[in-house]
PDB file of C-alpha atoms and ligand atoms in Angstrom:
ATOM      1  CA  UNK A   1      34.398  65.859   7.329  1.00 79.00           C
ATOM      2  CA  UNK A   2      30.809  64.673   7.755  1.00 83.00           C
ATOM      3  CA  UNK A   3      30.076  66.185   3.696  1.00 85.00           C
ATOM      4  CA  UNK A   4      33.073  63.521   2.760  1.00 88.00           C
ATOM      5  CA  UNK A   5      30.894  60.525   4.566  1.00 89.00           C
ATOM      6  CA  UNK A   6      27.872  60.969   2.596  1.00 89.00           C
ATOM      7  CA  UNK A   7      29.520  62.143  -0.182  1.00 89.00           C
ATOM      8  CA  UNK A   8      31.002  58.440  -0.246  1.00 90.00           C
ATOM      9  CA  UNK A   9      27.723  57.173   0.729  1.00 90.00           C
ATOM     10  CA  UNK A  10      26.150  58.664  -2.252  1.00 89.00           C
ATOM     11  CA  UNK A  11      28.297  57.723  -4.692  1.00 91.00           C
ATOM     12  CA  UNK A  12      28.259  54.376  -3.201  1.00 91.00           C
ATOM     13  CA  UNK A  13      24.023  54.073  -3.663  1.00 90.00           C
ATOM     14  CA  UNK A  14      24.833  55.394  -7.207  1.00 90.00           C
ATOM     15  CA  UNK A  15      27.019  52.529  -8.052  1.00 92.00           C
ATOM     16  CA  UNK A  16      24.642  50.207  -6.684  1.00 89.00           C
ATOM     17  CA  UNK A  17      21.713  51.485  -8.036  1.00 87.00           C
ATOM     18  CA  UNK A  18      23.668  51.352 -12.379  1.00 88.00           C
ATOM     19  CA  UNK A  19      24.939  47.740 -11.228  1.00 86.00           C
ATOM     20  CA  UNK A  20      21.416  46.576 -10.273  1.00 84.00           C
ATOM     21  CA  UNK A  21      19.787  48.168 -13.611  1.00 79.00           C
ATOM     22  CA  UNK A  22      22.304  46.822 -15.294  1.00 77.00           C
ATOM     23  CA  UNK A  23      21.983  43.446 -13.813  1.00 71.00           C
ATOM     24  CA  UNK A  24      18.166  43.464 -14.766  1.00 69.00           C
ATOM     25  CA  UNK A  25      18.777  45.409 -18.052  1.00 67.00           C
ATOM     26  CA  UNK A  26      21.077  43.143 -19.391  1.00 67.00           C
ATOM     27  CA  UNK A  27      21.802  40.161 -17.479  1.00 63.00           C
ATOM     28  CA  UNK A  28      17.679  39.348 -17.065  1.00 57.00           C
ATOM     29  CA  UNK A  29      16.610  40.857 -20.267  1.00 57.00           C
ATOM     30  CA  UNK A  30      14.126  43.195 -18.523  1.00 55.00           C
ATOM     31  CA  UNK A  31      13.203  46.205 -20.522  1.00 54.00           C
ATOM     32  CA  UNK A  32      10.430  48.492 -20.546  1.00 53.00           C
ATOM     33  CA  UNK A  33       6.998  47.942 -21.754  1.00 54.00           C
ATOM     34  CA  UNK A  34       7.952  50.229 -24.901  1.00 53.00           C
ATOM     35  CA  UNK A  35      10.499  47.869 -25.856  1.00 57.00           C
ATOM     36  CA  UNK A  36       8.872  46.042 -28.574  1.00 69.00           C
ATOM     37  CA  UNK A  37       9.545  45.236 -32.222  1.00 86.00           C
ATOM     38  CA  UNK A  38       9.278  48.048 -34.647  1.00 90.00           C
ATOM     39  CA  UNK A  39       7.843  47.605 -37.903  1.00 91.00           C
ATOM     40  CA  UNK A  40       7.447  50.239 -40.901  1.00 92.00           C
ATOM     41  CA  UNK A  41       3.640  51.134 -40.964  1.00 92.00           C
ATOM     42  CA  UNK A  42       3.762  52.405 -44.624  1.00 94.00           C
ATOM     43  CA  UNK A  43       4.972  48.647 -45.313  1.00 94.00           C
ATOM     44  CA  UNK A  44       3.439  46.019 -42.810  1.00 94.00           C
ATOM     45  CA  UNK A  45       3.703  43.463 -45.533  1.00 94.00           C
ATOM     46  CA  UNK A  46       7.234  43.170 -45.363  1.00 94.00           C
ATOM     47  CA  UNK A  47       7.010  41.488 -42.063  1.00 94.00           C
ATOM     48  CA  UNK A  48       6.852  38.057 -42.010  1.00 95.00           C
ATOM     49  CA  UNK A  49       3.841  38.184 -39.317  1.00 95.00           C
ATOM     50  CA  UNK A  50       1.955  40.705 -41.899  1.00 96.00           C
ATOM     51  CA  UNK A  51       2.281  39.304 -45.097  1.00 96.00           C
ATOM     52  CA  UNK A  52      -1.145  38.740 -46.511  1.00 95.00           C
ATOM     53  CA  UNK A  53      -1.317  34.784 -46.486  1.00 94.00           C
ATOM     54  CA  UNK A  54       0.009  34.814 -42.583  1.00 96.00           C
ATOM     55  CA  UNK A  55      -2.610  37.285 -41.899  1.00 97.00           C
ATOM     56  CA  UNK A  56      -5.175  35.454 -39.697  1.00 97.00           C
ATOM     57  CA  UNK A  57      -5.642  32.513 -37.606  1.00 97.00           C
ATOM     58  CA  UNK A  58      -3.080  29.725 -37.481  1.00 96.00           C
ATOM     59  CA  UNK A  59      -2.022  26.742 -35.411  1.00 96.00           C
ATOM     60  CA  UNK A  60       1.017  26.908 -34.673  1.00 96.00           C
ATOM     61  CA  UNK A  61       1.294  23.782 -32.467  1.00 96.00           C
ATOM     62  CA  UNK A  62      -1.471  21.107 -30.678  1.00 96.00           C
ATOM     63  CA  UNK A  63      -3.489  23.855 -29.030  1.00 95.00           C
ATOM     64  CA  UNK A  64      -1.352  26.249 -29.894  1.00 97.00           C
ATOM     65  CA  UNK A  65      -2.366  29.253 -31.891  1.00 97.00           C
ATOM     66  CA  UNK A  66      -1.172  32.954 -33.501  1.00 97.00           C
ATOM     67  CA  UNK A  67      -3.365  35.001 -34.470  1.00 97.00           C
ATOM     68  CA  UNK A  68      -1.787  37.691 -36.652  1.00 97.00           C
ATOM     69  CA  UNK A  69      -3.867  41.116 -37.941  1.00 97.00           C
ATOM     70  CA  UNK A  70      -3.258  44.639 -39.137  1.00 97.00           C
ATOM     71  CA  UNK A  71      -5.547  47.742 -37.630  1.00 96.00           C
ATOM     72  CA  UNK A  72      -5.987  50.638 -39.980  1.00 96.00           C
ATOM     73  CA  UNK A  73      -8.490  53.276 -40.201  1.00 94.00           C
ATOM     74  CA  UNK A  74     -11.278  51.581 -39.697  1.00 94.00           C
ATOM     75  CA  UNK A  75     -11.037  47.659 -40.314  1.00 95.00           C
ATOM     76  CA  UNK A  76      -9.054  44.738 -38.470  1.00 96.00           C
ATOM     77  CA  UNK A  77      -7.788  42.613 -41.414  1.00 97.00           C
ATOM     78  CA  UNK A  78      -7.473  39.192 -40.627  1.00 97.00           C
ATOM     79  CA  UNK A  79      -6.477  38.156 -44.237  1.00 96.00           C
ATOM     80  CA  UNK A  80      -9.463  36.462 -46.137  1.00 95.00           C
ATOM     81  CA  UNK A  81     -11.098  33.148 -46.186  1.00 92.00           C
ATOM     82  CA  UNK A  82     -11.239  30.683 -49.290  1.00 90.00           C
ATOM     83  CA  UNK A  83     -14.166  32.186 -50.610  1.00 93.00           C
ATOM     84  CA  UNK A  84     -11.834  35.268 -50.541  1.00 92.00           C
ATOM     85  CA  UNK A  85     -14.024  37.109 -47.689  1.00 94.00           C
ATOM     86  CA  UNK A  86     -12.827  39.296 -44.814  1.00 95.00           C
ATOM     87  CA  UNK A  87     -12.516  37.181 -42.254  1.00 96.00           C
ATOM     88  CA  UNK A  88     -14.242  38.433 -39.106  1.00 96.00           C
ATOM     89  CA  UNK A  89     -14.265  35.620 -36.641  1.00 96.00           C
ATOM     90  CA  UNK A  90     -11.539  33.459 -35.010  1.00 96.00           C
ATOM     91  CA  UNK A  91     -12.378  30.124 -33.841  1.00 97.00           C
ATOM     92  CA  UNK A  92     -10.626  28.569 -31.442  1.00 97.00           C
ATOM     93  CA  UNK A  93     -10.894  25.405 -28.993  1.00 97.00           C
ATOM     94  CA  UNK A  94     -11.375  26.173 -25.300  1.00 97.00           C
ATOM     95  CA  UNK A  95      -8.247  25.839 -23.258  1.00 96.00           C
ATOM     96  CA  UNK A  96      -5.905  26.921 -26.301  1.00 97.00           C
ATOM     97  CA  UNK A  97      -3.308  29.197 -25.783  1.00 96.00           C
ATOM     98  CA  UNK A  98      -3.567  32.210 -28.576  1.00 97.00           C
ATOM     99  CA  UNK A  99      -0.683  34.555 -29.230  1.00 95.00           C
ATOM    100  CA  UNK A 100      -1.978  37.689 -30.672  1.00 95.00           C
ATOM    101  CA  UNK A 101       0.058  39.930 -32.834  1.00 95.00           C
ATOM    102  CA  UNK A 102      -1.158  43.252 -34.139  1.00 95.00           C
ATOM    103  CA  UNK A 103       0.435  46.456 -35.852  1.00 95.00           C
ATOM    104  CA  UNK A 104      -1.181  49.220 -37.363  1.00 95.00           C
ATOM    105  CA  UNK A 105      -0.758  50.809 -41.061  1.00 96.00           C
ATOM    106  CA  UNK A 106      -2.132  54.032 -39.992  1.00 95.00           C
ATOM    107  CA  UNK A 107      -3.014  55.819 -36.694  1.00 94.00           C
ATOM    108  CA  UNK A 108      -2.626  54.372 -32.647  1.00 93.00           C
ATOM    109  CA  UNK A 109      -5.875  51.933 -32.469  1.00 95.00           C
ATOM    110  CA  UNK A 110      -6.983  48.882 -29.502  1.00 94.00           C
ATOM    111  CA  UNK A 111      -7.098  45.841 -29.451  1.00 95.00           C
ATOM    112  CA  UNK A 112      -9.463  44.159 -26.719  1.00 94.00           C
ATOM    113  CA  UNK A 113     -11.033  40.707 -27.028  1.00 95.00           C
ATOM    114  CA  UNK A 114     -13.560  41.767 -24.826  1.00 94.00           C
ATOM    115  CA  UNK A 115     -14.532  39.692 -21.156  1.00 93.00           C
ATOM    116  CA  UNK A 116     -10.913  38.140 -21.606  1.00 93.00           C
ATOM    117  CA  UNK A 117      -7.277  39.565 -20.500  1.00 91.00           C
ATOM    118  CA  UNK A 118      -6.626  40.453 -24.491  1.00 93.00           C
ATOM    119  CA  UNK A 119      -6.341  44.414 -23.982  1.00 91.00           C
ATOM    120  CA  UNK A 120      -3.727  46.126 -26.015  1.00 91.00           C
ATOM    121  CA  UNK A 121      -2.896  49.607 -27.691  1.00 91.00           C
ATOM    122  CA  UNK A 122      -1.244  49.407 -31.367  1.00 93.00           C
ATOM    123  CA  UNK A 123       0.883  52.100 -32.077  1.00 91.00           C
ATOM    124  CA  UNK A 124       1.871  52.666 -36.043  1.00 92.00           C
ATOM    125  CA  UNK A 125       5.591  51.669 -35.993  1.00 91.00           C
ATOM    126  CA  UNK A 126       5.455  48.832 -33.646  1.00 92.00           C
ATOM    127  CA  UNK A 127       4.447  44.996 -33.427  1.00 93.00           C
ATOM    128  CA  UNK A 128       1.732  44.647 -29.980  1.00 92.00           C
ATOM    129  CA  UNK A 129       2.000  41.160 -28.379  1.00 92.00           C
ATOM    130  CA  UNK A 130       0.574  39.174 -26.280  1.00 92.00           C
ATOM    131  CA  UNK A 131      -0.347  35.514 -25.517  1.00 93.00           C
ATOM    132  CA  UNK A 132      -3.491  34.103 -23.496  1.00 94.00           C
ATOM    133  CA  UNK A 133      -5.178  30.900 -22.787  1.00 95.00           C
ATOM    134  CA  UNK A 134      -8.550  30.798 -23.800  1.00 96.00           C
ATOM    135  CA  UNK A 135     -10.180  29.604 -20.173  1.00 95.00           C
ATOM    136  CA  UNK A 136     -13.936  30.145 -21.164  1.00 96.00           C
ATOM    137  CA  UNK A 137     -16.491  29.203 -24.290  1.00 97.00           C
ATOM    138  CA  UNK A 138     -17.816  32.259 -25.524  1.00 97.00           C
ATOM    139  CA  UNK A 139     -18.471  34.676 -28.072  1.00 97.00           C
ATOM    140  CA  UNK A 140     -16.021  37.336 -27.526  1.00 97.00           C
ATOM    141  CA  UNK A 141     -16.350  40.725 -29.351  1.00 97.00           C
ATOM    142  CA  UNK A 142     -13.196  42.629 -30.611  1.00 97.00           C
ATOM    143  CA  UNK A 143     -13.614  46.063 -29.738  1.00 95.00           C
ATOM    144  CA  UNK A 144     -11.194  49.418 -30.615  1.00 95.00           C
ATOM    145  CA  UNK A 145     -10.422  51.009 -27.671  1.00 92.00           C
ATOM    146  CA  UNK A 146      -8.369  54.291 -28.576  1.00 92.00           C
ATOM    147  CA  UNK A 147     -10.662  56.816 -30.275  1.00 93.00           C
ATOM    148  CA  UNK A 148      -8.837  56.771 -34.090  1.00 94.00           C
ATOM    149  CA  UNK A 149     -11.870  58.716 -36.010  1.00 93.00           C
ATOM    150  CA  UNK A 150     -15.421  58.577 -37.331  1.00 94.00           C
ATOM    151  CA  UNK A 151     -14.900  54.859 -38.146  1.00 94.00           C
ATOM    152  CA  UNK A 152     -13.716  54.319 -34.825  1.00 94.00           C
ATOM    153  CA  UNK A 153     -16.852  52.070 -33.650  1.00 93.00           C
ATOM    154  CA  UNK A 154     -17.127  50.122 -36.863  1.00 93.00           C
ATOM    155  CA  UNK A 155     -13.591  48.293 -36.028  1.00 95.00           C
ATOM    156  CA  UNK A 156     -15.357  44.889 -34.885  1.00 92.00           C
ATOM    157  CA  UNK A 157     -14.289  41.161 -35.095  1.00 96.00           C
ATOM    158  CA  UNK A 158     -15.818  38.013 -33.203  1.00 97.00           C
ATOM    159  CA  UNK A 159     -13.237  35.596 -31.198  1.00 97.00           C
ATOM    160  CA  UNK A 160     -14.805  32.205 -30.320  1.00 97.00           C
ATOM    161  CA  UNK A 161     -13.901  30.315 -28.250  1.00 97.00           C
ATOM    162  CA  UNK A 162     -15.827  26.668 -28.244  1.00 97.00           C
TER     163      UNK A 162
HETATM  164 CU1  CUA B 201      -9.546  51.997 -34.344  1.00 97.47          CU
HETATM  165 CU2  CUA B 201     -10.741  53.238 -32.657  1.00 97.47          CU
END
């Protein structure tokens, strides 16, 4: 008699448990961190984000800005400048809010904007985001954080923030 009870019972908690993930899942839109966009790695270029003119800073609003840049073995490419040079540093005004997205062509690489809250991992297949507001002046370095090879410590770029 007493097996029936939680028998009941624990059906019951089951129910409750689906309706409540389902409730966040789909009535909240909360998903997992590994729920981002994919992208195909063998063809970043195709997305709109990648294409080599939108690679790079751009402002997107007053004091808003996107920065958008493909990791590969061993180089952040941040399109070129006019002159046609890798660009290396991002400028941006103090106080503006930056949305950074990155992908990889090749192998699982980081993305830290060092002595800020800019930390991410880019996995080949998938678009990393994620959006700050640039509190202090500085001259922050852009390091690699996920060991991707002998080239590993060359992957560099300058933000600055003035
Ligand atoms: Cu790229 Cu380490």
């Amino acid at each position: 008699k007493y097996e029936k009870i939680w028998l009941t019972f624990g059906m019951a908690s089951l129910v409750i448990f689906l309706l409540v993930i389902g409730f966040a899942a789909f009535w909240k839109g909360t998903h997992p961190q590994s729920h981002i966009e994919t992208i195909d790695p063998q063809n970043v270029e195709a997305h709109e984000a990648f294409k080599p003119e939108n690679l790079g800073l751009r402002e997107v609003a007053d004091g808003k800005y996107t920065v958008n840049l493909v990791a590969s073995a061993f180089n952040y490419d941040f399109g070129t400048d006019a002159d046609g040079k890798a660009v290396k540093r991002i400028r941006v005004p103090k106080g503006s809010t930056v949305l950074f997205q990155v992908t990889t062509k090749d192998v699982v690489h980081g993305f830290q904007v060092a002595g800020t809250n800019v930390n991410m991992m880019v996995e080949p297949g998938h678009v990393s985001r994620l959006e700050t507001v640039m509190k202090n002046a500085g001259e922050f370095t852009v390091v690699c954080n996920e060991y991707c090879g002998v080239g590993h410590h060359q992957m560099f770029a300058i933000v600055e923030v003035y």
